[in-house]
Every structure is written in C-alpha cells, then in structure tokens.
Amino acid sequence: MSTYLRSAALNDVNIDFKPKTRECVYYKEPRGRIWRAAIIASVARQSSTPYTLQVRRNGTVASERKISRELLKRVDPEAEEYREYEEDFKVLADVLAREKKKKKTKDEAEDSSAQAQAESVVPYLPLHEALEGEKVAKKKPQMLRIATFNVCHLGGVHVPPVDRDRDGVTTRGPKKLSWEKVLNLAATVKGSLADAVVLQEVDTGARAAVSCVAREIGPDWRVVLTGATSNNPTSHGAKECYALIYNESRVKEVLGGAGAAAEGSLRVQSFMYDRMNTGDSAFRSDAGWGSGNRADFTFAGASGARLPGFFRIHHSGSERSLVLGTIHAAFSNADVRELQFKAIKSLLPETLDSGRVIFALLGDFNSDATNTRNMASSVSFADTAQGSALAEDLKERSFVNVSSPNNATSIGGMHYDEVFVPSAVHGRRHAHVFPTRPRFEALAAYAKNGSGDGGGGAGEQFDPKVVFTPVEMRSRNSSKTDELTTFNSEVYTDHFLVFVDLEFKGDAEGSFSKMTVAELRAELKKRNQKVSGKKAELIARLTAEGGGD
C-alpha cells in the first residue's frame, strides 16, 4: 500500500488546470486531507462538478462522481511525490483499459446484431421503384396540376458526392446530397403528374440539389429559388428558401392557350414577401392585391416567423399568368403560427381576373400541430377556433381550402399541408395526396418470404421508414430518433405531395371562341376528333372532350 502525502505536500494546485478524459490526476477527498491517485473517466459539459473519476483507495478501485476541479492536481511524473503513487496509476490504467475493451466488444456485438437483423428481417425496397407502378387520376388538357411538397432540408445532408451514370454520361452530384433522396423526390413528382410544384424546406444555396431532382423528373423541368425565408439570422428560416420546379412545355401550353397567342414566351419571377416588398406592378396586378395594406410577417423578429414566398410565370402572347404563393408556418411556436394564420388574408387577392390568372396559396401550414390552442387528438385544425376564423377569411376573399382535413399529408399521419384556391375556379375539385399514407404503408407490406405483394394483404407489415432505407444507411441508426432523421434527411421526407388541378375560368369555351374554324379543326384533328361542322359545333366538341370535373 502506498504512503499518501498530506495536503501540505500537494498544495500548489494550478488555477488553469483543466484535466481531460483518461488523464492521471491527484484527487483530494472532500472530507479528508489525503491525496489519492485517480484517472479521469469522463467529463460532463456545462457543470461546476464535471468530473467522474476512477480512484485508487486502500488497495481497491472505486468510482467517484461529480467532482470539482478544485479537488484535482496535475500529475508531474518527474516530481518526487509521483514515486509514491506510480504503482496505483498503473493499476488504474489497467482497469480503464479493460473497461474500454469490454465496452468496445459489446458495441461491436450490438452493431453486428442490428445489421444482421436489418439485412435478414427487413428487406430493402427502393421507394422510387415502388412508386413507378402507382396510378393517379389523369388531368384534362386545359388544366394545370399544381402541388406543394415539403422536402425536409433538401441539400443539407452531409454525405460525400456520388457519381451517377445518366444516359451514358457520368455526372457528379453536388456536395451534401443523397441520391436516394433525389430519386425518391423525383419519382413522387413524376408519379403525381404535376406540372408545377412549390417546395418548402429547401436549404439556401441548394440550387444544384433542386436541379438534380428536376433533371430526374424530365428534360423539360426548370428550377426557380427564392431568397432565405427569414432575415433573422437566429431563425430556422435563415437557412431555408422556397423553390418552384415546373414543366416548362406544359405550363407554356396551358398559359398560351390555342391560336396565335400560344407563340409567346414565358417570364418567370420569384420574390420573398414582406410589407415593404410586394413585387413589381405587373405582379401586383396579377396577384390582385390592389392598394390594401399588407401584413408584416416578420412579427418583431420571432424565430419561427418565416416569410411567404411567391412565384409568377407570365406568358407574353396570351398575357395569362400562373401565380403561386407558399409559406412554411411555424411548428414549435404556436403563438407565431396563430399570427401567421391571422395574416393569411392579406396574401390573397382583393380582386382576381380568373380568366387571365391562376392564383393559389399552398404550402406547409403545420395545421394539425398538437400545440395549437384547443387542439385535441379527436379534433382537426379545421374544427378549432383558429381553423374556423381562417375559413371565414378565405370566404371573405372568395377563396376555399381544397385540402381535406381528413387526409394525412405527413408520414406520421397528421394533416399539415393546405391548398387555397379561388372559389370561382375550383368547382367540385379537391386536393389529392400522393402517395396517400395508406398506400405508402401498403407499398412496404411484404410477405414473410421477402417477395413484395404491394397490397398490404396477408404479408408481414414492416415500418416503411426501414423498408425504404438502404441497408448501409440503417447501420448508422442506434435509435428510433436516428432512424427518423436518416429517413427524412437522406431517404425521403416526412411529408407527402399534395396537388390540385386548376384551369382559367371559362377557359375551355372562352379560348376556343377566339380561334378560327381552321384552328379549331386542327385542334380537333390533334385529339382524333371529328372535324366537320359549324364553329359552334366544333367548340362544343372540344369543350365536351376536355370539360367536366
């Protein structure tokens, strides 16, 4: 047994001494005057008593927790007193080494078991392949299918760039991009048959990532990004922007209409909205904002106060426009979200020429967030006081919400995403979710032998977040939280796409009436329709072919 020195022999404690993990120290017991040999086992952050020690005491090794720095002294192996403790330090080092080895063996066994279980029990199915066979309602030729899609921090994944062979050409994916996510997002947009999609939770500066998604959808797809959704550097919105991806040929076809006016070109604009910036005069005219006072969406710099974003696509020939507004409402801050809902009316047109402008406000409103005032599991946001007030505001501006509160728009089963459109143009139409949550879960349903039945029948049901995650990504997950984070950031997102079909008011008959008989017959011929008859008959035939709900 060592002869322990009195405090007088070790009283020159350094004030700036900050020992680290696995460092040897002298430890003075609080109620005694004896200094003992010890090793730092761990160091806690932001604590006045951060140290856990392994201490050599009376021939044994004991653990001491919550030790302050004042009770420790730096060890100098060259000093005379070190010889009194040298044997104790060797014992402590051996104990710590054995514990480290034991922990490493346990961790490796758990990792191996988890990976083996993932590989043998839950098969991997690429979501983009599963979505290829999904069916969705076709749209009428004169309609634009617009959609909203929260893509959960697209562009912000810290993974190495990946080479991908595309039509014989090797392209380099941008840094911080997961191709699994790109392919799955692109497959969702492509499968929905959408023509224009507004995206929320796009990382600022992620143009390359969004462009990768657009290229995967098709060669005619184009990309527009806004600035950051907040000017407050401490806000989540300071690192986010909105994006619009759209099928240029389809949008040009619908905006241009038929006849000579269709030969014009498209002009695309985007801007972040605030009270001091409401776009140029052409935009304000299309948006029908008039001279009314706009709401201030900064809300005194509140951290959850993301600004709305707007996109305008204008056709120079027909002078018709598509105007899409979007917002990502606060989630964790219910008070800010309530202020955002109250200000929504100021974003809607005071007057709107629906024969010339398609206008929609759509996005992630976090409607069914559980922290909403008077919210309960059995009540949807639409049935709360806030929901009723918002419905009245929409009605006052002749708008309606076409996204049913009964449809889950998130993987967790909540309804977060909304689509507001003019009452005059929506008719009996309503918004659709793609894929629907029941269908998303059914795609992950597998028979026990590993063959996918895709129908959610008699097979064993697995968690879709696991099924659609590649095996090599699963190995990094040590908890359900890690599993969800990996899926949302690197595999897919936590939202589904929501879309609705819209057309210009009176478009089917109004645009045809401006065409000559020759143009009408040419249009009918393209559609394999009968071309004989008077002009009124030709228009009626075209209207019937493309009309209806």
Coordinates of C-alpha atoms in Angstrom, one line a residue:
M1 CA 0.0 0.0 0.0
S2 CA 1.3 3.5 -0.9
T3 CA 2.1 6.1 1.7
Y4 CA -0.3 9.0 0.9
L5 CA 1.0 12.5 1.4
R6 CA -0.6 15.2 3.4
S7 CA -2.2 18.2 1.7
A8 CA 0.8 20.4 2.6
A9 CA 2.9 18.4 0.2
L10 CA 0.5 19.0 -2.8
N11 CA -0.9 22.4 -2.1
D12 CA 0.3 24.1 -5.3
V13 CA -2.8 23.4 -7.4
N14 CA -2.8 25.2 -10.8
I15 CA -5.7 27.5 -11.3
D16 CA -5.8 26.9 -15.1
F17 CA -5.7 23.1 -14.7
K18 CA -8.4 21.5 -16.9
P19 CA -7.9 17.7 -17.0
K20 CA -9.2 15.7 -19.8
T21 CA -10.6 12.2 -20.1
R22 CA -8.1 9.4 -19.3
E23 CA -5.7 11.8 -17.7
C24 CA -3.9 10.9 -14.4
V25 CA -4.6 13.3 -11.5
Y26 CA -4.2 13.6 -7.8
Y27 CA -7.5 13.7 -6.1
K28 CA -8.1 15.2 -2.6
E29 CA -11.1 13.7 -0.8
P30 CA -13.5 16.4 0.3
R31 CA -13.7 15.3 3.9
G32 CA -10.1 14.4 4.4
R33 CA -6.6 15.7 3.9
I34 CA -5.3 12.8 1.9
W35 CA -4.5 13.0 -1.8
R36 CA -5.1 9.8 -3.8
A37 CA -4.2 8.5 -7.3
A38 CA -7.0 8.9 -9.8
I39 CA -7.8 8.8 -13.6
I40 CA -10.5 10.9 -15.3
A41 CA -13.2 8.5 -16.6
S42 CA -15.4 11.2 -18.1
V43 CA -16.0 14.9 -18.2
A44 CA -19.5 16.4 -18.3
R45 CA -20.2 19.7 -20.1
Q46 CA -21.5 22.9 -18.5
S47 CA -21.3 21.7 -14.9
S48 CA -19.4 23.0 -11.9
T49 CA -18.7 19.4 -10.8
P50 CA -18.0 17.8 -14.2
Y51 CA -15.6 15.0 -13.4
T52 CA -16.1 11.3 -12.9
L53 CA -13.0 9.5 -11.5
Q54 CA -11.6 6.1 -11.0
V55 CA -9.8 6.3 -7.6
R56 CA -7.3 4.0 -6.0
R57 CA -8.2 3.7 -2.3
N58 CA -6.9 1.2 0.2
G59 CA -6.0 -1.4 -2.4
T60 CA -9.2 -1.2 -4.3
V61 CA -10.6 0.9 -7.2
A62 CA -13.7 3.0 -6.6
S63 CA -15.7 5.4 -8.7
E64 CA -16.3 9.0 -7.6
R65 CA -18.8 11.2 -9.4
K66 CA -19.5 15.0 -9.6
I67 CA -16.0 16.1 -8.6
S68 CA -15.0 19.8 -9.0
R69 CA -11.7 20.9 -10.5
E70 CA -10.5 22.4 -7.1
L71 CA -10.1 18.9 -5.7
L72 CA -7.7 17.8 -8.5
K73 CA -4.0 18.4 -9.1
R74 CA -1.9 17.9 -12.2
V75 CA 0.5 14.9 -12.1
D76 CA 4.2 15.5 -12.9
P77 CA 5.9 12.2 -13.4
E78 CA 9.3 13.9 -12.8
A79 CA 8.3 15.1 -9.4
E80 CA 9.4 13.4 -6.2
E81 CA 5.9 12.7 -4.9
Y82 CA 5.0 10.7 -8.1
R83 CA 7.0 7.7 -7.0
E84 CA 4.6 7.3 -4.0
Y85 CA 1.7 6.9 -6.5
E86 CA 3.3 5.3 -9.5
E87 CA 2.0 1.7 -8.8
D88 CA -1.5 3.0 -8.2
F89 CA -1.6 4.8 -11.5
K90 CA -0.6 1.6 -13.3
V91 CA -3.5 -0.3 -11.6
L92 CA -5.9 2.4 -12.6
A93 CA -4.7 2.4 -16.2
D94 CA -5.2 -1.4 -16.4
V95 CA -8.7 -1.1 -15.0
L96 CA -9.7 1.6 -17.5
A97 CA -8.2 -0.3 -20.4
R98 CA -10.2 -3.5 -19.5
E99 CA -13.4 -1.5 -19.3
K100 CA -12.8 0.2 -22.6
K101 CA -12.1 -3.2 -24.3
K102 CA -15.3 -4.6 -22.8
K103 CA -17.4 -1.7 -24.0
K104 CA -15.9 -1.9 -27.5
T105 CA -16.7 -5.6 -27.7
K106 CA -20.3 -5.0 -26.5
D107 CA -20.8 -2.2 -29.0
E108 CA -19.4 -4.3 -31.9
A109 CA -21.7 -7.1 -30.9
E110 CA -24.7 -4.9 -30.8
D111 CA -23.8 -3.3 -34.2
S112 CA -23.3 -6.6 -35.8
S113 CA -26.6 -7.9 -34.4
A114 CA -28.5 -4.8 -35.5
Q115 CA -27.1 -5.0 -39.0
A116 CA -27.7 -8.7 -39.3
Q117 CA -31.3 -8.2 -38.2
A118 CA -31.8 -5.4 -40.7
E119 CA -30.4 -7.5 -43.5
S120 CA -32.2 -10.7 -42.7
V121 CA -35.5 -9.5 -41.3
V122 CA -36.4 -6.2 -43.1
P123 CA -35.7 -6.3 -46.9
Y124 CA -34.8 -3.1 -48.7
L125 CA -37.2 -1.7 -51.4
P126 CA -36.2 1.5 -53.3
L127 CA -39.2 3.8 -52.9
H128 CA -38.7 5.3 -56.4
E129 CA -39.1 1.8 -57.9
A130 CA -42.2 1.1 -55.8
L131 CA -43.8 4.4 -57.0
E132 CA -43.3 3.6 -60.7
G133 CA -46.4 1.4 -60.8
E134 CA -48.7 3.8 -58.9
K135 CA -51.7 5.1 -60.7
V136 CA -53.0 8.7 -60.3
A137 CA -56.0 10.5 -61.9
K138 CA -55.2 12.0 -65.3
K139 CA -55.7 15.7 -65.8
K140 CA -57.7 17.5 -68.5
P141 CA -55.6 19.1 -71.3
Q142 CA -56.6 22.7 -70.4
M143 CA -55.7 22.2 -66.7
L144 CA -52.5 22.8 -64.7
R145 CA -51.8 20.4 -61.9
I146 CA -50.1 22.4 -59.2
A147 CA -48.7 20.9 -56.0
T148 CA -47.0 21.6 -52.7
F149 CA -44.2 19.4 -51.2
N150 CA -42.2 19.9 -48.1
V151 CA -38.9 18.2 -48.9
C152 CA -37.3 18.3 -45.5
H153 CA -34.0 20.1 -45.8
L154 CA -33.1 19.2 -49.4
G155 CA -29.5 20.0 -50.0
G156 CA -28.4 19.8 -46.3
V157 CA -27.3 16.2 -46.0
H158 CA -23.6 15.7 -45.1
V159 CA -22.7 12.8 -47.3
P160 CA -19.9 12.5 -50.0
P161 CA -20.7 13.4 -53.6
V162 CA -21.8 10.3 -55.7
D163 CA -21.1 9.6 -59.3
R164 CA -24.2 8.6 -61.2
D165 CA -24.3 7.3 -64.8
R166 CA -27.1 9.1 -66.7
D167 CA -27.7 8.1 -70.3
G168 CA -24.0 7.1 -70.7
V169 CA -22.7 10.3 -69.1
T170 CA -21.2 10.3 -65.7
T171 CA -22.3 13.4 -63.7
R172 CA -21.1 14.5 -60.3
G173 CA -23.7 15.0 -57.6
P174 CA -23.3 18.2 -55.6
K175 CA -21.8 18.0 -52.1
K176 CA -24.2 17.4 -49.2
L177 CA -26.7 15.5 -51.4
S178 CA -28.1 12.0 -51.1
W179 CA -29.1 10.4 -54.5
E180 CA -31.5 8.1 -52.7
K181 CA -33.5 11.2 -51.7
V182 CA -33.2 12.8 -55.1
L183 CA -34.6 9.7 -56.8
N184 CA -37.4 9.4 -54.4
L185 CA -38.5 13.0 -54.5
A186 CA -38.3 13.0 -58.3
A187 CA -40.4 9.8 -58.5
T188 CA -43.1 11.4 -56.3
V189 CA -43.4 14.5 -58.5
K190 CA -43.2 12.4 -61.7
G191 CA -45.8 9.9 -60.4
S192 CA -48.2 12.7 -59.4
L193 CA -48.3 14.0 -63.0
A194 CA -47.8 17.5 -61.5
D195 CA -47.0 20.4 -63.8
A196 CA -45.7 22.9 -61.2
V197 CA -44.6 22.1 -57.6
V198 CA -43.6 24.6 -54.8
L199 CA -41.1 23.1 -52.4
Q200 CA -40.6 24.1 -48.7
E201 CA -37.5 23.4 -46.5
V202 CA -35.0 23.8 -49.3
D203 CA -31.6 24.7 -47.9
T204 CA -30.4 28.1 -49.1
G205 CA -27.8 27.7 -51.9
A206 CA -29.2 24.3 -52.8
R207 CA -29.9 25.1 -56.5
A208 CA -27.7 22.2 -57.6
A209 CA -29.7 19.8 -55.4
V210 CA -33.1 21.0 -56.7
S211 CA -31.7 20.9 -60.3
C212 CA -30.8 17.3 -59.8
V213 CA -34.4 16.5 -58.8
A214 CA -35.7 18.4 -61.8
R215 CA -33.4 16.6 -64.2
E216 CA -34.5 13.2 -62.8
I217 CA -38.2 14.2 -63.4
G218 CA -37.6 15.1 -67.1
P219 CA -35.7 17.3 -69.6
D220 CA -38.4 20.0 -69.7
W221 CA -38.3 20.7 -66.0
R222 CA -37.0 24.1 -64.8
V223 CA -36.0 25.5 -61.4
V224 CA -36.5 28.8 -59.6
L225 CA -35.4 29.6 -56.0
T226 CA -36.3 32.4 -53.7
G227 CA -34.0 34.1 -51.1
A228 CA -33.9 33.0 -47.5
T229 CA -37.3 32.7 -45.8
S230 CA -36.2 34.9 -42.9
N231 CA -33.9 37.9 -42.3
N232 CA -33.4 36.9 -38.7
P233 CA -30.0 35.1 -38.5
T234 CA -31.2 33.1 -35.4
S235 CA -34.3 31.8 -37.2
H236 CA -34.7 28.4 -38.8
G237 CA -35.9 30.3 -41.9
A238 CA -32.4 32.0 -42.3
K239 CA -31.2 28.6 -43.6
E240 CA -34.2 27.8 -45.8
C241 CA -35.7 29.0 -49.0
Y242 CA -38.6 28.1 -51.3
A243 CA -38.2 26.5 -54.7
L244 CA -40.5 26.1 -57.8
I245 CA -39.9 23.3 -60.2
Y246 CA -42.2 23.3 -63.2
N247 CA -42.7 21.6 -66.6
E248 CA -41.9 24.4 -69.0
S249 CA -43.6 22.9 -72.1
R250 CA -46.8 22.1 -70.2
V251 CA -47.0 25.4 -68.4
K252 CA -46.4 27.2 -71.7
E253 CA -49.0 25.1 -73.4
V254 CA -51.7 25.9 -70.9
L255 CA -50.9 29.5 -70.3
G256 CA -50.5 30.2 -74.0
G257 CA -53.8 28.5 -74.9
A258 CA -54.7 27.9 -78.5
G259 CA -54.2 30.0 -81.6
A260 CA -51.6 32.7 -82.5
A261 CA -51.3 33.8 -78.8
A262 CA -49.6 30.5 -78.0
E263 CA -46.4 31.6 -79.7
G264 CA -45.3 33.9 -76.9
S265 CA -42.6 33.2 -74.3
L266 CA -42.6 32.7 -70.6
R267 CA -41.2 35.1 -68.0
V268 CA -40.6 33.7 -64.5
Q269 CA -40.3 35.8 -61.3
S270 CA -39.8 35.0 -57.6
F271 CA -39.6 37.1 -54.5
M272 CA -39.8 36.9 -50.8
Y273 CA -42.8 38.8 -49.4
D274 CA -42.7 41.4 -46.7
R275 CA -44.6 44.6 -46.1
M276 CA -42.0 46.7 -47.9
N277 CA -41.6 44.3 -50.9
T278 CA -44.8 43.2 -52.7
G279 CA -43.3 42.7 -56.2
D280 CA -43.4 44.8 -59.3
S281 CA -46.6 46.4 -60.7
A282 CA -47.2 43.5 -63.1
F283 CA -47.0 41.0 -60.3
R284 CA -49.3 43.1 -58.0
S285 CA -51.8 43.4 -60.9
D286 CA -51.9 39.6 -61.4
A287 CA -52.0 38.9 -57.7
G288 CA -55.0 41.3 -57.4
W289 CA -53.5 43.0 -54.3
G290 CA -54.7 46.5 -55.1
S291 CA -53.6 49.2 -52.7
G292 CA -54.6 47.5 -49.4
N293 CA -52.1 47.4 -46.5
R294 CA -50.1 44.3 -46.4
A295 CA -49.4 42.4 -43.1
D296 CA -45.9 42.3 -41.6
F297 CA -44.9 38.7 -41.5
T298 CA -41.7 39.3 -39.5
F299 CA -43.7 39.6 -36.3
A300 CA -41.0 41.6 -34.5
G301 CA -38.3 39.1 -35.4
A302 CA -39.9 36.0 -33.9
S303 CA -37.7 32.9 -34.5
G304 CA -40.5 30.9 -36.2
A305 CA -41.7 33.7 -38.5
R306 CA -40.7 32.5 -42.0
L307 CA -41.8 35.0 -44.7
P308 CA -44.1 33.9 -47.5
G309 CA -42.6 33.4 -51.0
F310 CA -44.2 34.0 -54.4
F311 CA -43.7 32.8 -58.0
R312 CA -45.2 34.2 -61.1
I313 CA -45.0 32.7 -64.6
H314 CA -46.3 35.0 -67.3
H315 CA -47.0 34.2 -71.0
S316 CA -46.2 37.1 -73.3
G317 CA -48.5 36.0 -76.0
S318 CA -51.7 35.3 -74.1
E319 CA -51.0 37.7 -71.3
R320 CA -52.0 35.0 -68.9
S321 CA -50.2 34.1 -65.7
L322 CA -49.7 31.5 -63.0
V323 CA -49.2 33.0 -59.6
L324 CA -48.3 30.6 -56.7
G325 CA -47.7 31.7 -53.1
T326 CA -46.3 29.5 -50.5
I327 CA -45.5 29.6 -46.8
H328 CA -43.9 27.3 -44.2
A329 CA -45.7 28.1 -41.0
A330 CA -44.1 27.9 -37.6
F331 CA -44.3 24.4 -35.9
S332 CA -42.9 24.6 -32.4
N333 CA -44.1 28.2 -31.8
A334 CA -47.9 28.0 -31.7
D335 CA -48.2 31.8 -31.0
V336 CA -46.3 32.8 -34.1
R337 CA -48.3 30.2 -36.2
E338 CA -51.5 31.8 -35.0
L339 CA -50.3 35.2 -36.1
Q340 CA -49.4 33.8 -39.5
F341 CA -52.9 32.3 -39.9
K342 CA -54.4 35.7 -39.0
A343 CA -52.3 37.4 -41.6
I344 CA -53.0 34.9 -44.4
K345 CA -55.9 37.1 -45.8
S346 CA -53.5 39.9 -46.7
L347 CA -51.8 37.5 -49.2
L348 CA -55.0 36.7 -51.1
P349 CA -56.2 38.8 -54.0
E350 CA -58.7 41.6 -53.3
T351 CA -59.9 41.2 -56.9
L352 CA -58.8 38.5 -59.3
D353 CA -59.3 38.0 -63.0
S354 CA -59.7 34.2 -63.0
G355 CA -60.0 34.2 -66.8
R356 CA -56.4 35.6 -67.0
V357 CA -54.7 34.5 -63.8
I358 CA -54.5 31.2 -62.0
F359 CA -53.7 32.0 -58.4
A360 CA -53.1 29.6 -55.5
L361 CA -51.7 29.8 -52.0
L362 CA -50.3 26.5 -50.8
G363 CA -47.7 25.1 -48.5
D364 CA -46.8 23.5 -45.2
F365 CA -49.1 25.3 -42.7
N366 CA -48.4 22.7 -39.9
S367 CA -52.2 22.9 -39.4
D368 CA -52.7 19.9 -37.1
A369 CA -49.7 20.6 -34.9
T370 CA -50.6 19.4 -31.4
N371 CA -49.6 22.6 -29.7
T372 CA -52.4 24.6 -31.4
R373 CA -54.7 26.2 -28.9
N374 CA -57.8 24.0 -28.1
M375 CA -56.3 21.2 -30.2
A376 CA -57.1 17.6 -29.3
S377 CA -56.4 14.2 -30.9
S378 CA -60.1 13.9 -31.9
V379 CA -60.2 17.4 -33.4
S380 CA -58.7 18.6 -36.7
F381 CA -57.4 22.1 -37.1
A382 CA -60.4 22.9 -39.3
D383 CA -62.7 22.4 -36.3
T384 CA -60.7 24.7 -33.9
A385 CA -61.4 28.4 -33.4
Q386 CA -58.3 29.3 -35.5
G387 CA -59.4 27.0 -38.3
S388 CA -62.9 28.5 -38.4
A389 CA -61.5 32.0 -38.4
L390 CA -59.2 31.1 -41.3
A391 CA -62.1 29.6 -43.3
E392 CA -64.1 32.9 -42.8
D393 CA -61.1 34.9 -44.0
L394 CA -60.8 32.7 -47.1
K395 CA -64.5 33.1 -47.8
E396 CA -64.3 36.9 -47.5
R397 CA -61.7 36.9 -50.3
S398 CA -63.8 34.3 -52.3
F399 CA -61.2 31.5 -51.7
V400 CA -61.7 28.0 -50.4
N401 CA -59.4 25.3 -48.9
V402 CA -59.5 22.3 -51.1
S403 CA -57.2 20.1 -49.0
S404 CA -59.4 17.8 -46.9
P405 CA -58.5 17.8 -43.1
N406 CA -59.3 14.1 -43.2
N407 CA -56.3 13.3 -45.5
A408 CA -53.0 12.7 -43.8
T409 CA -50.3 14.8 -45.5
S410 CA -47.4 13.6 -43.3
I411 CA -45.9 10.2 -42.8
G412 CA -46.8 10.4 -39.1
G413 CA -50.5 10.6 -40.0
M414 CA -51.1 14.4 -39.4
H415 CA -52.6 16.9 -41.8
Y416 CA -50.2 19.7 -42.2
D417 CA -50.4 20.9 -45.8
E418 CA -53.1 23.2 -47.3
V419 CA -54.1 24.4 -50.7
F420 CA -56.2 27.7 -51.0
V421 CA -57.7 28.5 -54.4
P422 CA -60.4 30.9 -55.8
S423 CA -63.9 29.6 -55.3
A424 CA -64.8 30.5 -58.9
V425 CA -62.3 28.0 -60.4
H426 CA -62.2 25.1 -58.1
G427 CA -65.7 23.7 -58.9
R428 CA -66.1 20.2 -57.3
R429 CA -62.4 19.5 -57.4
H430 CA -60.4 18.8 -54.2
A431 CA -56.7 18.3 -53.5
H432 CA -55.2 14.9 -53.6
V433 CA -52.3 13.4 -51.7
F434 CA -49.6 11.4 -53.5
P435 CA -48.8 8.8 -52.4
T436 CA -51.6 8.5 -49.8
R437 CA -50.4 7.4 -46.4
P438 CA -52.3 4.0 -46.6
R439 CA -50.8 3.4 -50.0
F440 CA -47.3 4.4 -48.7
E441 CA -47.7 1.8 -45.9
A442 CA -49.1 -0.8 -48.3
L443 CA -46.0 -0.5 -50.6
A444 CA -43.9 -1.6 -47.6
A445 CA -46.0 -4.6 -46.9
Y446 CA -44.1 -7.8 -47.6
A447 CA -44.8 -11.5 -47.5
K448 CA -42.6 -13.4 -45.0
N449 CA -40.5 -14.9 -47.8
G450 CA -39.4 -11.4 -48.8
S451 CA -41.5 -11.0 -52.0
G452 CA -43.4 -7.8 -52.1
D453 CA -47.1 -8.1 -52.6
G454 CA -47.6 -4.3 -52.6
G455 CA -51.1 -4.6 -51.5
G456 CA -50.8 -4.8 -47.7
G457 CA -52.5 -8.1 -47.7
A458 CA -51.6 -11.3 -45.8
G459 CA -47.9 -10.4 -45.7
E460 CA -45.9 -9.2 -42.7
Q461 CA -46.1 -5.4 -42.2
F462 CA -42.8 -3.6 -41.8
D463 CA -42.1 0.0 -40.9
P464 CA -41.9 1.9 -44.3
K465 CA -39.1 4.1 -42.9
V466 CA -37.0 1.0 -42.5
V467 CA -38.1 -0.8 -45.7
F468 CA -37.3 2.2 -47.9
T469 CA -33.9 2.9 -46.2
P470 CA -30.9 1.3 -47.8
V471 CA -29.2 -1.3 -45.5
E472 CA -25.9 0.7 -45.4
M473 CA -27.8 3.7 -44.1
R474 CA -29.6 1.7 -41.4
S475 CA -26.4 0.6 -39.8
R476 CA -25.8 4.2 -38.6
N477 CA -29.1 4.3 -36.7
S478 CA -28.9 3.5 -33.0
S479 CA -32.3 4.7 -32.0
K480 CA -35.8 5.5 -33.4
T481 CA -34.8 9.1 -33.5
D482 CA -31.8 8.3 -35.6
E483 CA -34.0 6.2 -37.9
L484 CA -36.4 9.0 -38.4
T485 CA -33.6 11.6 -39.0
T486 CA -31.9 9.4 -41.6
F487 CA -35.2 8.7 -43.4
N488 CA -36.2 12.4 -43.5
S489 CA -32.8 13.8 -44.5
E490 CA -31.2 11.2 -46.7
V491 CA -34.0 8.9 -48.0
Y492 CA -37.2 10.9 -48.5
T493 CA -39.1 13.5 -46.4
D494 CA -41.7 13.5 -43.6
H495 CA -44.4 14.9 -45.9
F496 CA -46.4 13.7 -48.9
L497 CA -47.0 15.7 -52.1
V498 CA -50.5 17.4 -52.3
F499 CA -51.9 18.5 -55.7
V500 CA -54.9 20.0 -57.3
D501 CA -56.0 20.6 -60.9
L502 CA -56.9 24.2 -61.9
E503 CA -57.8 26.0 -65.1
F504 CA -58.7 29.5 -66.2
K505 CA -62.3 30.5 -65.6
G506 CA -64.2 29.9 -68.8
D507 CA -61.0 28.6 -70.4
A508 CA -62.5 25.6 -72.2
E509 CA -65.1 27.7 -74.1
G510 CA -63.6 31.2 -73.9
S511 CA -60.2 30.3 -75.5
F512 CA -61.8 28.2 -78.2
S513 CA -64.2 31.0 -79.2
K514 CA -61.1 33.2 -80.1
M515 CA -59.9 30.6 -82.6
T516 CA -60.7 30.4 -86.3
V517 CA -62.6 27.5 -87.8
A518 CA -59.3 26.2 -89.3
E519 CA -57.6 26.4 -86.0
L520 CA -60.5 24.6 -84.2
R521 CA -60.4 21.8 -86.8
A522 CA -56.6 21.5 -86.4
E523 CA -57.1 21.2 -82.6
L524 CA -59.8 18.5 -83.1
K525 CA -57.6 16.6 -85.5
K526 CA -54.8 16.5 -82.9
R527 CA -57.2 15.0 -80.5
N528 CA -58.5 12.4 -83.0
Q529 CA -62.0 14.0 -83.0
K530 CA -64.4 14.6 -85.8
V531 CA -63.6 17.9 -87.7
S532 CA -66.7 18.6 -89.6
G533 CA -69.5 21.0 -88.6
K534 CA -70.0 24.7 -87.9
K535 CA -67.8 26.7 -85.4
A536 CA -70.3 26.4 -82.5
E537 CA -70.3 22.6 -83.0
L538 CA -66.5 22.4 -83.1
I539 CA -66.3 24.5 -79.9
A540 CA -68.9 22.3 -78.2
R541 CA -67.0 19.2 -79.3
L542 CA -63.7 20.5 -77.9
T543 CA -65.4 21.6 -74.7
A544 CA -67.0 18.3 -74.2
E545 CA -63.7 16.5 -74.9
G546 CA -61.8 18.5 -72.3
G547 CA -64.6 19.6 -70.0
G548 CA -66.2 18.1 -66.9
D549 CA -64.7 17.7 -63.4

